[in-house]
CSV table of C-alpha atoms in Angstrom, one decimal:
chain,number,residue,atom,x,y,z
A,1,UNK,CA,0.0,0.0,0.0
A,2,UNK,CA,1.8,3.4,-0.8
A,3,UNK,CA,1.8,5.9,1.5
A,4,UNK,CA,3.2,9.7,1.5
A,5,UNK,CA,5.4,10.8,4.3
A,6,UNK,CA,6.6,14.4,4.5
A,7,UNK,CA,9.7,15.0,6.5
A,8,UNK,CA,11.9,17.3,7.7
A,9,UNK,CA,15.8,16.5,7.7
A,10,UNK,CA,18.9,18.1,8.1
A,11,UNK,CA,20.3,19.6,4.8
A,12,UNK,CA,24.1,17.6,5.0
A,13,UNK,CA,25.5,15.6,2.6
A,14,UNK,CA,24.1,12.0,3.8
A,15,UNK,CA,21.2,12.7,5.3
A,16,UNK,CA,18.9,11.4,2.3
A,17,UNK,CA,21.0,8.3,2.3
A,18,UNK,CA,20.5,7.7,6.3
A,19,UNK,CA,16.8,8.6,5.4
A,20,UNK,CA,16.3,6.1,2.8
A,21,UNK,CA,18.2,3.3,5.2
A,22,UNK,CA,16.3,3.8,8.2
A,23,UNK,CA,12.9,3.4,6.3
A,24,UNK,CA,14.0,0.4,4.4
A,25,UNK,CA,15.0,-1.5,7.4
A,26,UNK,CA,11.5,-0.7,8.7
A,27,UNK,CA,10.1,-2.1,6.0
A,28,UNK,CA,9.3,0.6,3.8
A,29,UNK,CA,10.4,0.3,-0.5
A,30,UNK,CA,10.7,4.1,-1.6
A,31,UNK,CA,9.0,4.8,-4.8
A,32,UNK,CA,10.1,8.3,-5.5
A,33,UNK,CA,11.2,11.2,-3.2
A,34,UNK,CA,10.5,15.0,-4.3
A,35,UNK,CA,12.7,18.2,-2.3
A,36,UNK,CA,9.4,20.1,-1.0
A,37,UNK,CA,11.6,23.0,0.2
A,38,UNK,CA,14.6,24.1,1.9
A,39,UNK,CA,15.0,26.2,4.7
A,40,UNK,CA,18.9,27.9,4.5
A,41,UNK,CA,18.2,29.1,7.4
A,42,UNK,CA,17.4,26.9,9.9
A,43,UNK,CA,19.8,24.1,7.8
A,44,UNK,CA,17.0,22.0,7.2
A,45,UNK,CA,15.1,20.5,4.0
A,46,UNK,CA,11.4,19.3,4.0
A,47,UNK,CA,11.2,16.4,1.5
A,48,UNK,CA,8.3,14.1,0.4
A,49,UNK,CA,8.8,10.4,0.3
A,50,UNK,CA,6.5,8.3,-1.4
A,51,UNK,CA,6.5,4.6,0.0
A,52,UNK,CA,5.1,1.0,-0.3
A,53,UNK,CA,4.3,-0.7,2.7
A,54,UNK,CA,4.1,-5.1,2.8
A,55,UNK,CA,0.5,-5.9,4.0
A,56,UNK,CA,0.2,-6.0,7.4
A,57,UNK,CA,2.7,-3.1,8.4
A,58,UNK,CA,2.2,-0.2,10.3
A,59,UNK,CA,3.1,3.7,8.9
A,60,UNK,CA,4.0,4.1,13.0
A,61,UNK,CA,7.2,1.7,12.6
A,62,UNK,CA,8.3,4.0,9.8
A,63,UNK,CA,7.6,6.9,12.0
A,64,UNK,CA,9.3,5.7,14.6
A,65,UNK,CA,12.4,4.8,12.4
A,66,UNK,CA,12.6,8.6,11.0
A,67,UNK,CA,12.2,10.0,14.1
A,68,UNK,CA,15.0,8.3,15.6
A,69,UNK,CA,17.5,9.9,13.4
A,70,UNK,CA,19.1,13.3,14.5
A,71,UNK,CA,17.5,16.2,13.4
A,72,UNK,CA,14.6,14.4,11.5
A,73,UNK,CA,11.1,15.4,12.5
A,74,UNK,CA,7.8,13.9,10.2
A,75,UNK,CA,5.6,16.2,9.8
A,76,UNK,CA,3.1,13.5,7.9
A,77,UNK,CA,2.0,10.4,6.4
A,78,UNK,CA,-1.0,9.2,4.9
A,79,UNK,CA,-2.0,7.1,2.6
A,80,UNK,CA,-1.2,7.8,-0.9
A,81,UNK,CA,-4.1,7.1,-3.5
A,82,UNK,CA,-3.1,9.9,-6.3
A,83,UNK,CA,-1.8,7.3,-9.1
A,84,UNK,CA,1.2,6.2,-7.6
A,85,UNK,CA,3.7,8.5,-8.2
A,86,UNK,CA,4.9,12.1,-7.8
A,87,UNK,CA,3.4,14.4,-10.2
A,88,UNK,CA,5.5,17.5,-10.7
A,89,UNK,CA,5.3,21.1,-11.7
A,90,UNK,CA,6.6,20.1,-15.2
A,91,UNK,CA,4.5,17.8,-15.8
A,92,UNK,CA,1.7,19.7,-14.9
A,93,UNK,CA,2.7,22.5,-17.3
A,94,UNK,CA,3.3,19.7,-19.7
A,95,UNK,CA,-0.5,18.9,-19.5
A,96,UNK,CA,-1.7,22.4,-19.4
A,97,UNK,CA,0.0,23.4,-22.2
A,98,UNK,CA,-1.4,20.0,-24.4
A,99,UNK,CA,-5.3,21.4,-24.4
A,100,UNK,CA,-5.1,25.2,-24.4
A,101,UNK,CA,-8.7,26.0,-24.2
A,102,UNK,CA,-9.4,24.1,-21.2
A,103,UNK,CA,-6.4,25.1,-19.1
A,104,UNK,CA,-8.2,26.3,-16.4
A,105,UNK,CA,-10.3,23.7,-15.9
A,106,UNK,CA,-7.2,21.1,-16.2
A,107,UNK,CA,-5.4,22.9,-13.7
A,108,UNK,CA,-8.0,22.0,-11.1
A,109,UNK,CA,-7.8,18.3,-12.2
A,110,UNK,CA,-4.1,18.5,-11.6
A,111,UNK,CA,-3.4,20.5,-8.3
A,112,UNK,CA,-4.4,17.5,-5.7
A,113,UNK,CA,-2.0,15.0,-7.8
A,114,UNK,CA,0.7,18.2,-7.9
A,115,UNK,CA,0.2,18.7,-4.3
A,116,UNK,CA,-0.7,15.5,-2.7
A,117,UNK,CA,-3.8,17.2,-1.8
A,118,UNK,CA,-7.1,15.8,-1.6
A,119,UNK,CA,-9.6,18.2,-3.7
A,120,UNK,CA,-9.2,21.6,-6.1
A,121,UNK,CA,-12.1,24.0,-7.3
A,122,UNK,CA,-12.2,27.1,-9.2
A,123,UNK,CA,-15.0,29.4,-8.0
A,124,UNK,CA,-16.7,32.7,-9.1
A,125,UNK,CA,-17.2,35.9,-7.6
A,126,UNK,CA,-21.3,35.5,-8.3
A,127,UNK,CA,-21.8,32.1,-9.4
A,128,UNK,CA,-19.7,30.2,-7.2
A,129,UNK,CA,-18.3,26.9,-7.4
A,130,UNK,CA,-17.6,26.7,-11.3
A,131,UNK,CA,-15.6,23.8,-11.6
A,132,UNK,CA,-14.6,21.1,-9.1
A,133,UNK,CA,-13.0,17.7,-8.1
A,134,UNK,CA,-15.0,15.1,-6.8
A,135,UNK,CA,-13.9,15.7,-3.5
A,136,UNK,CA,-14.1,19.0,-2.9
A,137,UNK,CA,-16.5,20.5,-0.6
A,138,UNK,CA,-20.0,21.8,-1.9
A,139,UNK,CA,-19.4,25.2,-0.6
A,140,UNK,CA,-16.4,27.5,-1.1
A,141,UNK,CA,-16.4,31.2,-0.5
A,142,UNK,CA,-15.0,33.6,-3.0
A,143,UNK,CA,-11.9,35.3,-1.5
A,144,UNK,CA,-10.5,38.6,-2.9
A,145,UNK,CA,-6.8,38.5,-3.4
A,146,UNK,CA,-4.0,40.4,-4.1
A,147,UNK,CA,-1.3,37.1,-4.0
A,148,UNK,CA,-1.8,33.7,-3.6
A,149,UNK,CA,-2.2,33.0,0.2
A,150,UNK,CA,-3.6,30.3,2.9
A,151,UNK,CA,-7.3,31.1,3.5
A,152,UNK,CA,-9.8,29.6,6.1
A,153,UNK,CA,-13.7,29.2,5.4
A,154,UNK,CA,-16.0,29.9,8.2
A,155,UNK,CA,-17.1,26.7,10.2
A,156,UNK,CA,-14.7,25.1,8.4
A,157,UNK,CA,-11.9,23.1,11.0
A,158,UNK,CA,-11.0,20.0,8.2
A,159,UNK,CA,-9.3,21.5,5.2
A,160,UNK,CA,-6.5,23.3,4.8
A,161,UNK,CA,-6.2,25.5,1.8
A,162,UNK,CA,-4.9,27.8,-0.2
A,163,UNK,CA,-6.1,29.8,-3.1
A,164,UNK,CA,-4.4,31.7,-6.1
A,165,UNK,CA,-6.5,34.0,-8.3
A,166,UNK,CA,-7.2,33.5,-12.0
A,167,UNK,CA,-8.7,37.0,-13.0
A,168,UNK,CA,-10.5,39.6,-11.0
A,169,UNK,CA,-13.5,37.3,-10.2
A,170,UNK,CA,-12.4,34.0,-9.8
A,171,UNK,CA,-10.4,32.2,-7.7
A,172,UNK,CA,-8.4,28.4,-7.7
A,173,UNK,CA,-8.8,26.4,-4.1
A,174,UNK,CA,-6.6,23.7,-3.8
A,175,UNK,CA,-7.4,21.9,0.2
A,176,UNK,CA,-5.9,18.9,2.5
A,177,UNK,CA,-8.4,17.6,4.8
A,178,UNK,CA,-6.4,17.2,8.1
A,179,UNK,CA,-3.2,19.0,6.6
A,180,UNK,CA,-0.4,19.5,7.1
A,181,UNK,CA,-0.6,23.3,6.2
A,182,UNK,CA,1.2,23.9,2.7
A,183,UNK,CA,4.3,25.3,2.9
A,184,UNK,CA,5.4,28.8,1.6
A,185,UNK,CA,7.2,27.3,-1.7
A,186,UNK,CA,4.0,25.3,-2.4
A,187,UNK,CA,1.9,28.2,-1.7
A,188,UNK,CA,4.2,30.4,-4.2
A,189,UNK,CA,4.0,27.2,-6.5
A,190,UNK,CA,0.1,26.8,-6.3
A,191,UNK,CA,0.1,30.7,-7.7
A,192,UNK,CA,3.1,30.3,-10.4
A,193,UNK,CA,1.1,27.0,-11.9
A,194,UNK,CA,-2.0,29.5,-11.9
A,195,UNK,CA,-0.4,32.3,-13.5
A,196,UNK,CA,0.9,29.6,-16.4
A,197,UNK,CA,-2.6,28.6,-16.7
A,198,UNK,CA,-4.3,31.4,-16.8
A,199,UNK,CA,-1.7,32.4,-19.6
A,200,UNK,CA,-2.0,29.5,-21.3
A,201,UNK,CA,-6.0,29.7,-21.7
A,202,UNK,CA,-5.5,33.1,-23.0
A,203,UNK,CA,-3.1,32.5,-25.8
């Protein structure tokens, strides 16, 4: 079963490699790992790690195993049920780019697999929700923005999102339901693959 494991880890040469043992002597096969962001200064790098598990074997054992290291912290792991593999920016672009005219609309369809996120959804200014994933929620309020930022809907404790704007009256969500909280490169990310889209749609 994969799962998706974001951790934190000293930035030093080895420290992938003592990573990548720990975790295979727990039991985990790594699939792919992805540099999230690095963090000069505080010496540290936030990498995700996408793993298969042996029926039968806990996440907690690999926890345990990463958190035993010096300097290594997880922040999360779930289960990982977005097609198996780490879908990145380029790729996305690549897609974007292959059906001009429905750019927007394709960008929704690939922000959770971009992001390991769970649900995207562009909405309107007036006419709300225009465009969603399955999994997104049925109601999303319309936030005005000057960058791409975290935002929080009211009565809302679940997701965690963040939203990038695609023209003065609409807005794309992107949310994880339990988190963690995207980070500031995948929040500058989230608005630079929105940007490209938006472009992309108009040419």
């Amino acid at each position: 079963m994969p799962f998706l494991l974001r951790v934190e880890l000293p930035d030093v040469p080895g420290s992938l490699g003592r990573l990548a043992s720990a975790i295979g002597e727990a039991g985990g096969d790594i699939e792919a790992i992805e540099i999230v962001e690095k963090r000069h200064d505080a010496g540290t790098a936030v990498d995700d790690v996408l793993l298969e598990l042996p029926p039968g074997a806990m996440p907690d054992t690999i926890v345990s195993a990463c958190n035993l290291l010096p300097g290594v912290r997880v922040v999360w792991i779930s289960r990982y049920g977005a097609g198996g593999n780490l879908f990145l920016d380029l790729e996305a672009v690549e897609e974007l780019t292959a059906n001009p005219e429905e750019a927007l609309d394709r960008l929704v369809d690939l922000l959770p697999v971009t992001f390991r996120a769970d649900w995207a959804a562009r909405v309107h200014r007036v006419q709300g929700t225009r465009y969603a994933t399955e999994a997104a929620p049925s109601e999303l309020p319309f936030h005005d923005l000057v960058r791409t930022e975290r935002i929080e809907a009211e009565g809302d404790d679940v997701n965690v999102m963040v939203a990038a704007r695609l023209g003065g009256n609409e807005i794309v969500v992107v949310g994880r339901r339990g988190g963690p909280e995207f980070l500031d490169s995948e929040v500058a990310r989230v608005g630079h693959l929105a940007g490209l889209a938006m472009s992309i749609q108009r040419d």
